[in-house]
């Protein structure tokens, strides 16, 4: 589990993000692919459901809104029923669409996808039909876009440019948006279109092309992570970026930062159902994290997780903060070296509950305790040994870094949660370690349902979190003796004074 990312998600506020780019309407027609047509050698789709979602830049805005941002959108629709429908969806989602301009000279861009189910198995996209005018906006429409963007920039924490090459992101529009953003000290992050000329993105804080787009822009073939890093560095230098980023689908993302960092951030394997919208999700989550004050490393790692969740869904779908948290908390615990003794004891909640079910089926009783365990000392070891003697196995609930800060102050913990978890797991008396992010372990206690809840003797039973819950179903509370002369706080003070 990436506890620092858990902390980041919990710290995300509601930043104001302006999305500039191509507004689209995604239409889905679902049905059963029953047989081959008698008219031609094509599959006959028996449609039963029709659905409309937002695509392109409006997809990025939708994803940002679902992730908790305050989102504004600048773009173009046609003066037609599809444009009205796109505006209605934006309004229903709470996205500020006052910057969406209606252009009588073009239709609203629509991508129509036909999704077939074969014998009720997993649905697959069969064909996509596009309705669009890709000519660049000019004259009055271009001027109106610049005017509405300038008005929105008065109260914006970050600008995302989502360029699908449908005519909105002209050199004039982007140059003005970038200049205005620079004047206000606001970052501009661009997801560029496919093509060789990236000059219109000069002055952005970063760009996020995929490997094909980055290859076309730099004249490179990108098949390795080293080639991706070289392309990211070339784009960074050529465009004057703070960071060049190349997205590498299943291989993660490559970052070449102005400060010299050159890093590839891998992503964990996923069951891929549909890659549609994955790039938009990466863009939205990256922008949200940067707008909330995260650095590029953490923002990219979070974007990897969000993009991975998106490809597990069909079509352009949103991902919530709760889904990201659940994925982070329930993912297998990973260390740099799984040969470290006890590493397998550290488990996410679903795996923990499965293991405890097996233990209970074998007649074992479960003890539970919790704490920060920041700098482990002899008092902790004695305490955990006594806790283990109360039952057949001991579960330790470990406070995440953010919850330690809430309890102990901004200078704690001294050790990150991954290190604290491994030290605990290395003790013979500890059977399981699981990490919780809340300020108290009450939700974890309710999930684990220990037979014995253990806390230090410096507590009164009435003050022990979860005591009433455990005693309510017939369990008991044990107050363990504490060893005199041992205190994490005093130990840290002595180390600092040394």
Tab-separated table of C-alpha atoms in Angstrom:
chain	number	residue	atom	x	y	z
A	1	UNK	CA	0.000	0.000	0.000
A	2	UNK	CA	1.257	3.503	-0.841
A	3	UNK	CA	0.476	5.246	2.415
A	4	UNK	CA	1.866	8.574	1.221
A	5	UNK	CA	-0.663	8.525	-1.620
A	6	UNK	CA	-3.407	7.760	0.889
A	7	UNK	CA	-2.286	10.851	2.760
A	8	UNK	CA	-2.304	12.881	-0.457
A	9	UNK	CA	-5.846	11.835	-1.362
A	10	UNK	CA	-7.020	12.723	2.127
A	11	UNK	CA	-5.374	16.143	1.890
A	12	UNK	CA	-6.837	17.023	-1.498
A	13	UNK	CA	-9.019	20.057	-1.146
A	14	UNK	CA	-11.371	21.542	-3.733
A	15	UNK	CA	-8.971	23.409	-6.033
A	16	UNK	CA	-10.318	25.530	-8.884
A	17	UNK	CA	-9.276	24.014	-12.201
A	18	UNK	CA	-9.939	25.540	-15.627
A	19	UNK	CA	-10.124	23.105	-18.547
A	20	UNK	CA	-9.569	24.527	-22.042
A	21	UNK	CA	-10.186	22.320	-25.059
A	22	UNK	CA	-12.519	20.382	-27.316
A	23	UNK	CA	-16.006	19.677	-25.983
A	24	UNK	CA	-17.488	16.390	-27.164
A	25	UNK	CA	-20.556	14.284	-26.609
A	26	UNK	CA	-19.960	10.543	-26.282
A	27	UNK	CA	-22.979	8.450	-27.196
A	28	UNK	CA	-23.139	4.729	-26.413
A	29	UNK	CA	-25.540	2.242	-27.930
A	30	UNK	CA	-25.563	-1.061	-26.017
A	31	UNK	CA	-27.075	-4.342	-27.040
A	32	UNK	CA	-26.691	-8.054	-27.683
A	33	UNK	CA	-24.549	-9.129	-30.642
A	34	UNK	CA	-26.795	-12.003	-31.635
A	35	UNK	CA	-25.802	-13.195	-35.082
A	36	UNK	CA	-24.445	-12.332	-38.528
A	37	UNK	CA	-26.778	-10.170	-40.603
A	38	UNK	CA	-28.493	-11.757	-43.622
A	39	UNK	CA	-27.858	-8.549	-45.580
A	40	UNK	CA	-24.062	-8.468	-45.240
A	41	UNK	CA	-21.247	-10.258	-43.369
A	42	UNK	CA	-21.571	-7.969	-40.336
A	43	UNK	CA	-22.667	-8.513	-36.753
A	44	UNK	CA	-26.290	-7.694	-35.998
A	45	UNK	CA	-26.575	-5.650	-32.787
A	46	UNK	CA	-29.939	-5.821	-31.040
A	47	UNK	CA	-29.835	-2.489	-29.200
A	48	UNK	CA	-31.462	-2.144	-25.804
A	49	UNK	CA	-29.775	0.851	-24.131
A	50	UNK	CA	-28.678	4.317	-25.213
A	51	UNK	CA	-26.418	6.468	-23.034
A	52	UNK	CA	-24.751	9.888	-23.367
A	53	UNK	CA	-21.633	11.081	-21.579
A	54	UNK	CA	-19.182	13.922	-22.099
A	55	UNK	CA	-15.917	13.362	-23.975
A	56	UNK	CA	-12.709	15.208	-24.846
A	57	UNK	CA	-12.034	18.254	-22.696
A	58	UNK	CA	-15.518	17.929	-21.223
A	59	UNK	CA	-14.576	14.390	-20.154
A	60	UNK	CA	-11.565	15.788	-18.302
A	61	UNK	CA	-13.864	18.348	-16.655
A	62	UNK	CA	-16.324	15.612	-15.684
A	63	UNK	CA	-13.571	13.513	-14.139
A	64	UNK	CA	-12.190	16.505	-12.243
A	65	UNK	CA	-15.620	17.297	-10.864
A	66	UNK	CA	-16.097	13.682	-9.751
A	67	UNK	CA	-12.715	13.860	-8.014
A	68	UNK	CA	-13.858	16.878	-6.023
A	69	UNK	CA	-12.422	19.836	-7.951
A	70	UNK	CA	-14.286	23.063	-8.680
A	71	UNK	CA	-14.244	22.860	-12.442
A	72	UNK	CA	-14.731	25.407	-15.215
A	73	UNK	CA	-14.718	24.632	-18.934
A	74	UNK	CA	-13.816	26.727	-21.977
A	75	UNK	CA	-14.610	25.245	-25.383
A	76	UNK	CA	-16.962	25.191	-28.355
A	77	UNK	CA	-20.185	23.370	-29.231
A	78	UNK	CA	-22.444	23.691	-32.228
A	79	UNK	CA	-25.712	25.556	-32.051
A	80	UNK	CA	-27.630	22.279	-32.248
A	81	UNK	CA	-29.465	19.729	-30.094
A	82	UNK	CA	-26.237	17.902	-29.254
A	83	UNK	CA	-24.738	21.161	-28.008
A	84	UNK	CA	-27.804	21.761	-25.845
A	85	UNK	CA	-27.505	18.223	-24.478
A	86	UNK	CA	-23.808	18.695	-23.653
A	87	UNK	CA	-24.626	21.935	-21.827
A	88	UNK	CA	-27.381	20.222	-19.869
A	89	UNK	CA	-25.048	17.433	-18.722
A	90	UNK	CA	-22.402	19.971	-17.691
A	91	UNK	CA	-24.991	21.887	-15.695
A	92	UNK	CA	-26.301	18.724	-14.041
A	93	UNK	CA	-22.765	17.846	-12.953
A	94	UNK	CA	-22.162	21.266	-11.422
A	95	UNK	CA	-19.449	22.240	-13.910
A	96	UNK	CA	-19.192	25.930	-14.765
A	97	UNK	CA	-19.894	25.960	-18.523
A	98	UNK	CA	-20.211	29.737	-18.894
A	99	UNK	CA	-17.041	29.600	-21.002
A	100	UNK	CA	-18.500	27.173	-23.574
A	101	UNK	CA	-19.141	29.108	-26.784
A	102	UNK	CA	-21.832	28.127	-29.330
A	103	UNK	CA	-20.631	28.280	-32.946
A	104	UNK	CA	-23.246	28.299	-35.681
A	105	UNK	CA	-20.611	27.267	-38.230
A	106	UNK	CA	-19.940	23.781	-36.914
A	107	UNK	CA	-21.741	20.802	-35.369
A	108	UNK	CA	-21.118	19.642	-31.844
A	109	UNK	CA	-18.488	16.904	-31.948
A	110	UNK	CA	-20.147	13.539	-31.281
A	111	UNK	CA	-18.484	10.134	-30.959
A	112	UNK	CA	-21.018	7.336	-31.205
A	113	UNK	CA	-19.911	3.915	-29.963
A	114	UNK	CA	-21.749	0.636	-30.440
A	115	UNK	CA	-21.140	-1.857	-27.637
A	116	UNK	CA	-22.066	-5.507	-28.074
A	117	UNK	CA	-22.553	-8.332	-25.589
A	118	UNK	CA	-22.012	-11.882	-26.865
A	119	UNK	CA	-24.077	-14.481	-24.974
A	120	UNK	CA	-24.235	-12.130	-21.968
A	121	UNK	CA	-20.452	-12.065	-21.629
A	122	UNK	CA	-18.377	-8.942	-21.083
A	123	UNK	CA	-19.356	-6.170	-23.547
A	124	UNK	CA	-16.940	-5.090	-26.286
A	125	UNK	CA	-16.852	-2.010	-28.511
A	126	UNK	CA	-17.793	-2.972	-32.096
A	127	UNK	CA	-17.505	0.304	-34.012
A	128	UNK	CA	-17.227	4.062	-33.445
A	129	UNK	CA	-18.848	6.717	-35.648
A	130	UNK	CA	-17.642	10.348	-35.413
A	131	UNK	CA	-19.575	13.502	-36.318
A	132	UNK	CA	-17.255	16.518	-36.324
A	133	UNK	CA	-15.704	19.561	-37.983
A	134	UNK	CA	-11.976	19.683	-37.239
A	135	UNK	CA	-11.302	23.107	-38.775
A	136	UNK	CA	-9.681	25.626	-36.404
A	137	UNK	CA	-11.958	28.291	-34.971
A	138	UNK	CA	-11.289	31.771	-36.293
A	139	UNK	CA	-12.318	35.385	-35.946
A	140	UNK	CA	-15.158	36.114	-33.544
A	141	UNK	CA	-15.288	32.614	-32.046
A	142	UNK	CA	-11.550	32.669	-31.305
A	143	UNK	CA	-11.874	36.112	-29.707
A	144	UNK	CA	-14.803	34.965	-27.568
A	145	UNK	CA	-12.833	31.949	-26.345
A	146	UNK	CA	-9.946	34.187	-25.286
A	147	UNK	CA	-12.332	36.565	-23.495
A	148	UNK	CA	-14.090	33.836	-21.513
A	149	UNK	CA	-10.768	32.181	-20.643
A	150	UNK	CA	-9.431	35.462	-19.318
A	151	UNK	CA	-12.527	35.907	-17.158
A	152	UNK	CA	-12.194	32.369	-15.744
A	153	UNK	CA	-8.474	32.790	-15.006
A	154	UNK	CA	-9.290	35.458	-12.454
A	155	UNK	CA	-10.050	32.673	-9.964
A	156	UNK	CA	-8.158	29.529	-10.998
A	157	UNK	CA	-5.499	27.354	-9.338
A	158	UNK	CA	-4.449	25.424	-12.459
A	159	UNK	CA	-5.208	25.267	-16.182
A	160	UNK	CA	-5.512	21.992	-18.085
A	161	UNK	CA	-5.385	22.109	-21.891
A	162	UNK	CA	-7.107	19.099	-23.458
A	163	UNK	CA	-6.276	19.315	-27.163
A	164	UNK	CA	-8.070	16.771	-29.350
A	165	UNK	CA	-7.359	18.722	-32.546
A	166	UNK	CA	-11.004	19.639	-33.102
A	167	UNK	CA	-10.284	23.333	-33.620
A	168	UNK	CA	-10.402	24.981	-30.176
A	169	UNK	CA	-6.725	24.986	-29.166
A	170	UNK	CA	-5.395	27.344	-31.820
A	171	UNK	CA	-1.956	28.940	-31.410
A	172	UNK	CA	-3.624	32.294	-30.715
A	173	UNK	CA	-5.940	30.900	-28.022
A	174	UNK	CA	-3.194	28.945	-26.277
A	175	UNK	CA	-0.670	31.756	-26.446
A	176	UNK	CA	-3.111	34.097	-24.727
A	177	UNK	CA	-4.168	31.540	-22.092
A	178	UNK	CA	-0.533	30.676	-21.286
A	179	UNK	CA	0.471	34.343	-21.056
A	180	UNK	CA	-2.454	35.180	-18.755
A	181	UNK	CA	-1.714	32.151	-16.569
A	182	UNK	CA	1.974	33.137	-16.275
A	183	UNK	CA	0.937	36.607	-15.198
A	184	UNK	CA	-1.131	35.120	-12.368
A	185	UNK	CA	1.432	32.475	-11.379
A	186	UNK	CA	-0.833	29.601	-12.461
A	187	UNK	CA	0.511	26.378	-13.983
A	188	UNK	CA	-0.676	25.235	-17.406
A	189	UNK	CA	-0.568	21.486	-18.120
A	190	UNK	CA	-1.330	20.379	-21.679
A	191	UNK	CA	-2.385	17.021	-23.076
A	192	UNK	CA	-1.222	17.674	-26.651
A	193	UNK	CA	-2.649	16.542	-29.931
A	194	UNK	CA	-0.946	14.064	-32.224
A	195	UNK	CA	1.487	15.775	-34.594
A	196	UNK	CA	5.007	17.056	-34.991
A	197	UNK	CA	4.605	20.777	-34.253
A	198	UNK	CA	4.336	21.455	-30.525
A	199	UNK	CA	5.299	25.126	-30.763
A	200	UNK	CA	1.865	26.251	-29.554
A	201	UNK	CA	2.601	24.602	-26.176
A	202	UNK	CA	5.714	26.706	-25.529
A	203	UNK	CA	5.478	28.198	-22.052
A	204	UNK	CA	3.313	25.450	-20.551
A	205	UNK	CA	4.409	24.049	-17.204
A	206	UNK	CA	4.260	20.506	-18.549
A	207	UNK	CA	2.896	18.407	-21.384
A	208	UNK	CA	1.680	14.807	-21.182
A	209	UNK	CA	1.823	13.116	-24.613
A	210	UNK	CA	1.541	9.355	-24.882
A	211	UNK	CA	4.399	7.363	-26.371
A	212	UNK	CA	3.082	7.624	-29.949
A	213	UNK	CA	2.460	11.371	-29.687
A	214	UNK	CA	5.841	11.968	-28.053
A	215	UNK	CA	7.501	9.903	-30.767
A	216	UNK	CA	5.900	11.958	-33.523
A	217	UNK	CA	6.783	15.213	-31.790
A	218	UNK	CA	10.447	14.291	-31.333
A	219	UNK	CA	11.035	12.060	-34.354
A	220	UNK	CA	11.803	9.103	-32.114
A	221	UNK	CA	10.616	5.531	-31.854
A	222	UNK	CA	9.717	4.953	-28.209
A	223	UNK	CA	9.783	1.305	-27.204
A	224	UNK	CA	11.878	1.516	-24.031
A	225	UNK	CA	11.691	3.601	-20.873
A	226	UNK	CA	15.097	5.114	-21.688
A	227	UNK	CA	13.721	6.355	-25.019
A	228	UNK	CA	10.667	7.767	-23.227
A	229	UNK	CA	12.869	9.668	-20.769
A	230	UNK	CA	14.943	11.060	-23.641
A	231	UNK	CA	11.782	12.243	-25.441
A	232	UNK	CA	10.446	13.820	-22.240
A	233	UNK	CA	13.733	15.667	-21.738
A	234	UNK	CA	13.766	16.892	-25.337
A	235	UNK	CA	10.215	18.252	-25.030
A	236	UNK	CA	11.074	19.872	-21.700
A	237	UNK	CA	14.053	21.697	-23.196
A	238	UNK	CA	12.445	22.579	-26.535
A	239	UNK	CA	9.237	23.985	-25.022
A	240	UNK	CA	10.723	25.532	-21.872
A	241	UNK	CA	8.724	23.246	-19.593
A	242	UNK	CA	8.976	22.689	-15.881
A	243	UNK	CA	8.523	18.984	-16.600
A	244	UNK	CA	8.209	16.781	-19.664
A	245	UNK	CA	5.953	13.780	-19.067
A	246	UNK	CA	5.386	10.840	-21.421
A	247	UNK	CA	2.578	8.426	-20.603
A	248	UNK	CA	3.399	4.792	-21.337
A	249	UNK	CA	0.054	2.976	-20.782
A	250	UNK	CA	0.849	-0.304	-18.953
A	251	UNK	CA	4.462	0.814	-18.375
A	252	UNK	CA	3.498	3.885	-16.332
A	253	UNK	CA	4.803	7.407	-16.916
A	254	UNK	CA	8.221	8.953	-17.611
A	255	UNK	CA	9.185	12.281	-16.022
A	256	UNK	CA	12.062	14.569	-17.050
A	257	UNK	CA	12.056	17.525	-14.656
A	258	UNK	CA	13.872	20.833	-14.960
A	259	UNK	CA	15.683	20.118	-11.662
A	260	UNK	CA	17.374	17.079	-13.195
A	261	UNK	CA	15.023	14.343	-12.038
A	262	UNK	CA	14.616	11.646	-14.672
A	263	UNK	CA	12.289	8.937	-13.398
A	264	UNK	CA	9.921	6.288	-14.719
A	265	UNK	CA	6.929	5.641	-12.471
A	266	UNK	CA	5.599	2.115	-13.077
A	267	UNK	CA	1.987	1.111	-12.668
A	268	UNK	CA	0.719	-2.211	-11.371
A	269	UNK	CA	-0.966	-4.712	-13.699
A	270	UNK	CA	-4.713	-4.311	-14.230
A	271	UNK	CA	-7.544	-6.197	-15.870
A	272	UNK	CA	-8.032	-3.941	-18.906
A	273	UNK	CA	-11.596	-3.794	-20.201
A	274	UNK	CA	-11.533	-0.533	-22.173
A	275	UNK	CA	-8.740	2.029	-22.586
A	276	UNK	CA	-11.222	4.722	-23.672
A	277	UNK	CA	-10.838	7.741	-21.394
A	278	UNK	CA	-7.673	6.545	-19.646
A	279	UNK	CA	-5.682	9.536	-20.900
A	280	UNK	CA	-8.393	11.928	-19.708
A	281	UNK	CA	-8.355	10.328	-16.268
A	282	UNK	CA	-4.572	10.621	-16.039
A	283	UNK	CA	-4.862	14.284	-17.019
A	284	UNK	CA	-7.646	15.002	-14.516
A	285	UNK	CA	-5.999	13.303	-11.538
A	286	UNK	CA	-2.573	14.742	-12.338
A	287	UNK	CA	-4.078	18.225	-12.563
A	288	UNK	CA	-6.057	17.818	-9.353
A	289	UNK	CA	-2.981	16.717	-7.419
A	290	UNK	CA	-0.806	19.538	-8.777
A	291	UNK	CA	-3.541	22.093	-8.104
A	292	UNK	CA	-3.713	20.811	-4.506
A	293	UNK	CA	0.004	21.414	-3.973
A	294	UNK	CA	1.479	17.964	-4.681
A	295	UNK	CA	4.838	17.677	-6.408
A	296	UNK	CA	5.161	15.962	-9.781
A	297	UNK	CA	6.328	12.641	-8.329
A	298	UNK	CA	3.271	12.193	-6.119
A	299	UNK	CA	0.903	13.611	-8.746
A	300	UNK	CA	2.150	11.146	-11.377
A	301	UNK	CA	1.891	8.187	-9.017
A	302	UNK	CA	-1.677	9.173	-8.155
A	303	UNK	CA	-2.491	9.570	-11.856
A	304	UNK	CA	-1.161	6.059	-12.495
A	305	UNK	CA	-3.608	4.668	-9.929
A	306	UNK	CA	-6.584	6.656	-11.246
A	307	UNK	CA	-5.807	5.755	-14.861
A	308	UNK	CA	-5.537	2.098	-13.882
A	309	UNK	CA	-8.951	2.182	-12.253
A	310	UNK	CA	-10.443	3.820	-15.354
A	311	UNK	CA	-9.316	1.075	-17.742
A	312	UNK	CA	-11.147	-1.441	-15.572
A	313	UNK	CA	-14.410	0.256	-16.599
A	314	UNK	CA	-16.265	0.367	-19.898
A	315	UNK	CA	-16.209	3.618	-21.859
A	316	UNK	CA	-15.357	7.061	-20.538
A	317	UNK	CA	-16.147	6.664	-16.845
A	318	UNK	CA	-15.366	8.674	-13.726
A	319	UNK	CA	-13.364	7.569	-10.700
A	320	UNK	CA	-14.000	8.929	-7.210
A	321	UNK	CA	-11.603	9.680	-4.377
A	322	UNK	CA	-13.208	6.857	-2.399
A	323	UNK	CA	-12.418	4.402	-5.209
A	324	UNK	CA	-8.796	5.569	-5.274
A	325	UNK	CA	-8.540	5.257	-1.489
A	326	UNK	CA	-10.092	1.795	-1.564
A	327	UNK	CA	-7.632	0.712	-4.247
A	328	UNK	CA	-4.671	2.095	-2.310
A	329	UNK	CA	-5.780	0.605	0.991
A	330	UNK	CA	-6.707	-2.798	-0.381
A	331	UNK	CA	-3.821	-3.302	-2.790
A	332	UNK	CA	-1.157	-5.819	-1.819
A	333	UNK	CA	1.549	-4.324	0.374
A	334	UNK	CA	4.762	-3.897	-1.613
A	335	UNK	CA	8.315	-3.375	-0.421
A	336	UNK	CA	11.537	-2.861	-2.302
A	337	UNK	CA	12.567	-6.369	-1.202
A	338	UNK	CA	9.915	-8.941	-0.348
A	339	UNK	CA	12.663	-11.080	1.242
A	340	UNK	CA	12.492	-8.797	4.298
A	341	UNK	CA	11.367	-10.983	7.225
A	342	UNK	CA	7.702	-10.488	8.068
A	343	UNK	CA	6.806	-8.469	4.948
A	344	UNK	CA	4.010	-10.927	4.149
A	345	UNK	CA	2.354	-10.102	7.487
A	346	UNK	CA	1.437	-6.608	6.248
A	347	UNK	CA	-2.000	-6.859	4.635
A	348	UNK	CA	-4.759	-4.687	3.273
A	349	UNK	CA	-8.164	-5.074	4.893
A	350	UNK	CA	-9.729	-7.567	2.432
A	351	UNK	CA	-6.735	-9.937	2.672
A	352	UNK	CA	-6.619	-9.518	6.448
A	353	UNK	CA	-10.282	-10.436	6.872
A	354	UNK	CA	-9.812	-13.495	4.647
A	355	UNK	CA	-6.809	-14.643	6.705
A	356	UNK	CA	-8.661	-14.071	9.980
A	357	UNK	CA	-11.623	-16.076	8.730
A	358	UNK	CA	-9.295	-19.023	8.150
A	359	UNK	CA	-7.790	-18.601	11.612
A	360	UNK	CA	-11.189	-18.518	13.247
A	361	UNK	CA	-12.301	-21.565	11.285
A	362	UNK	CA	-9.361	-23.356	12.900
A	363	UNK	CA	-10.601	-22.325	16.354
A	364	UNK	CA	-8.219	-19.417	16.949
A	365	UNK	CA	-9.134	-16.250	18.844
A	366	UNK	CA	-8.021	-12.788	17.678
A	367	UNK	CA	-6.497	-9.945	19.696
A	368	UNK	CA	-6.261	-6.405	18.335
A	369	UNK	CA	-4.292	-3.338	19.328
A	370	UNK	CA	-3.330	-0.148	17.558
A	371	UNK	CA	-0.914	2.730	17.665
A	372	UNK	CA	1.632	4.890	15.831
A	373	UNK	CA	4.694	2.787	16.777
A	374	UNK	CA	6.904	5.514	15.376
A	375	UNK	CA	10.224	4.642	17.040
A	376	UNK	CA	9.970	1.111	18.391
A	377	UNK	CA	11.488	0.572	21.853
A	378	UNK	CA	11.555	-2.087	24.584
A	379	UNK	CA	8.302	-0.821	26.070
A	380	UNK	CA	6.535	-1.488	22.778
A	381	UNK	CA	8.016	-4.989	22.549
A	382	UNK	CA	6.837	-5.861	26.061
A	383	UNK	CA	3.395	-4.401	25.385
A	384	UNK	CA	2.934	-6.342	22.148
A	385	UNK	CA	4.067	-9.570	23.790
A	386	UNK	CA	1.397	-9.124	26.468
A	387	UNK	CA	-1.195	-8.311	23.816
A	388	UNK	CA	-0.311	-11.503	21.930
A	389	UNK	CA	-0.749	-13.609	25.093
A	390	UNK	CA	-4.422	-12.608	25.233
A	391	UNK	CA	-5.375	-14.678	22.170
A	392	UNK	CA	-4.041	-16.996	19.464
A	393	UNK	CA	-3.050	-14.252	17.008
A	394	UNK	CA	-2.441	-10.512	17.198
A	395	UNK	CA	-3.509	-7.871	14.694
A	396	UNK	CA	-1.823	-4.466	14.958
A	397	UNK	CA	-3.656	-1.505	13.453
A	398	UNK	CA	-1.019	1.044	12.420
A	399	UNK	CA	-1.750	4.755	12.020
A	400	UNK	CA	-0.943	6.153	8.563
A	401	UNK	CA	1.439	9.087	8.301
A	402	UNK	CA	-1.395	11.603	7.999
A	403	UNK	CA	-3.206	10.303	11.075
A	404	UNK	CA	0.080	10.386	13.051
A	405	UNK	CA	0.464	14.039	12.095
A	406	UNK	CA	-3.052	14.742	13.290
A	407	UNK	CA	-2.303	13.086	16.626
A	408	UNK	CA	1.337	14.038	17.229
A	409	UNK	CA	1.912	17.217	15.245
A	410	UNK	CA	3.584	18.215	11.952
A	411	UNK	CA	7.068	16.874	12.830
A	412	UNK	CA	5.871	13.284	13.227
A	413	UNK	CA	6.176	10.504	12.296
A	414	UNK	CA	9.928	10.114	12.309
A	415	UNK	CA	9.611	6.988	10.147
A	416	UNK	CA	7.224	6.525	7.193
A	417	UNK	CA	4.422	4.017	7.536
A	418	UNK	CA	6.079	1.437	5.255
A	419	UNK	CA	9.129	1.321	7.549
A	420	UNK	CA	7.024	1.232	10.714
A	421	UNK	CA	4.915	-1.598	9.309
A	422	UNK	CA	7.956	-3.721	8.434
A	423	UNK	CA	9.548	-3.246	11.866
A	424	UNK	CA	6.329	-4.369	13.565
A	425	UNK	CA	5.918	-7.291	11.173
A	426	UNK	CA	9.417	-8.465	12.069
A	427	UNK	CA	8.346	-9.151	15.670
A	428	UNK	CA	7.468	-12.745	16.522
A	429	UNK	CA	4.448	-11.737	18.603
A	430	UNK	CA	2.817	-9.805	15.739
A	431	UNK	CA	0.786	-11.914	13.298
A	432	UNK	CA	-0.725	-9.175	11.101
A	433	UNK	CA	-0.186	-5.463	10.486
A	434	UNK	CA	-2.802	-3.392	8.703
A	435	UNK	CA	-2.763	0.359	8.113
A	436	UNK	CA	-5.647	2.711	8.776
A	437	UNK	CA	-5.938	6.349	7.771
A	438	UNK	CA	-8.631	7.612	10.136
A	439	UNK	CA	-7.756	9.394	13.372
A	440	UNK	CA	-9.209	6.477	15.370
A	441	UNK	CA	-9.304	2.724	14.600
A	442	UNK	CA	-13.054	2.403	15.242
A	443	UNK	CA	-13.982	1.399	11.661
A	444	UNK	CA	-11.127	-1.110	11.596
A	445	UNK	CA	-12.192	-2.612	14.927
A	446	UNK	CA	-15.722	-3.034	13.628
A	447	UNK	CA	-14.385	-4.823	10.550
A	448	UNK	CA	-11.927	-7.092	12.406
A	449	UNK	CA	-14.281	-7.890	15.333
A	450	UNK	CA	-11.482	-8.951	17.696
A	451	UNK	CA	-12.165	-11.273	20.584
A	452	UNK	CA	-9.848	-9.156	22.729
A	453	UNK	CA	-9.165	-5.437	22.356
A	454	UNK	CA	-5.835	-4.456	23.953
A	455	UNK	CA	-4.767	-0.987	25.022
A	456	UNK	CA	-2.217	0.373	27.487
A	457	UNK	CA	-2.909	0.604	31.204
A	458	UNK	CA	-2.587	4.389	30.988
A	459	UNK	CA	-6.127	4.310	29.539
A	460	UNK	CA	-9.378	3.828	31.392
A	461	UNK	CA	-11.569	1.215	29.773
A	462	UNK	CA	-14.278	3.821	29.234
A	463	UNK	CA	-11.813	5.849	27.138
A	464	UNK	CA	-10.650	3.009	24.881
A	465	UNK	CA	-11.934	3.510	21.337
A	466	UNK	CA	-14.086	0.527	20.331
A	467	UNK	CA	-14.418	-0.918	23.852
A	468	UNK	CA	-18.209	-0.668	23.779
A	469	UNK	CA	-18.313	-2.290	20.349
A	470	UNK	CA	-16.176	-5.266	21.377
A	471	UNK	CA	-17.966	-5.811	24.658
A	472	UNK	CA	-21.282	-5.413	22.866
A	473	UNK	CA	-20.774	-8.656	20.908
A	474	UNK	CA	-19.233	-10.551	23.850
A	475	UNK	CA	-15.542	-9.720	23.491
A	476	UNK	CA	-13.377	-8.263	26.208
A	477	UNK	CA	-10.977	-5.340	26.757
A	478	UNK	CA	-7.528	-5.891	28.246
A	479	UNK	CA	-5.380	-3.056	29.621
A	480	UNK	CA	-1.738	-4.088	29.229
A	481	UNK	CA	1.038	-3.044	31.611
A	482	UNK	CA	3.436	-0.376	30.392
A	483	UNK	CA	7.169	-0.522	31.053
A	484	UNK	CA	8.382	2.443	33.070
A	485	UNK	CA	11.016	4.726	31.594
A	486	UNK	CA	10.106	4.234	27.932
A	487	UNK	CA	8.422	6.914	25.855
A	488	UNK	CA	8.677	7.544	22.118
A	489	UNK	CA	8.413	11.305	22.612
A	490	UNK	CA	11.190	11.439	25.233
A	491	UNK	CA	13.350	9.105	23.126
A	492	UNK	CA	12.994	11.398	20.088
A	493	UNK	CA	13.823	14.424	22.240
A	494	UNK	CA	16.990	12.724	23.514
A	495	UNK	CA	18.037	11.814	19.953
A	496	UNK	CA	17.511	15.391	18.787
A	497	UNK	CA	19.513	16.724	21.716
A	498	UNK	CA	22.405	14.317	21.116
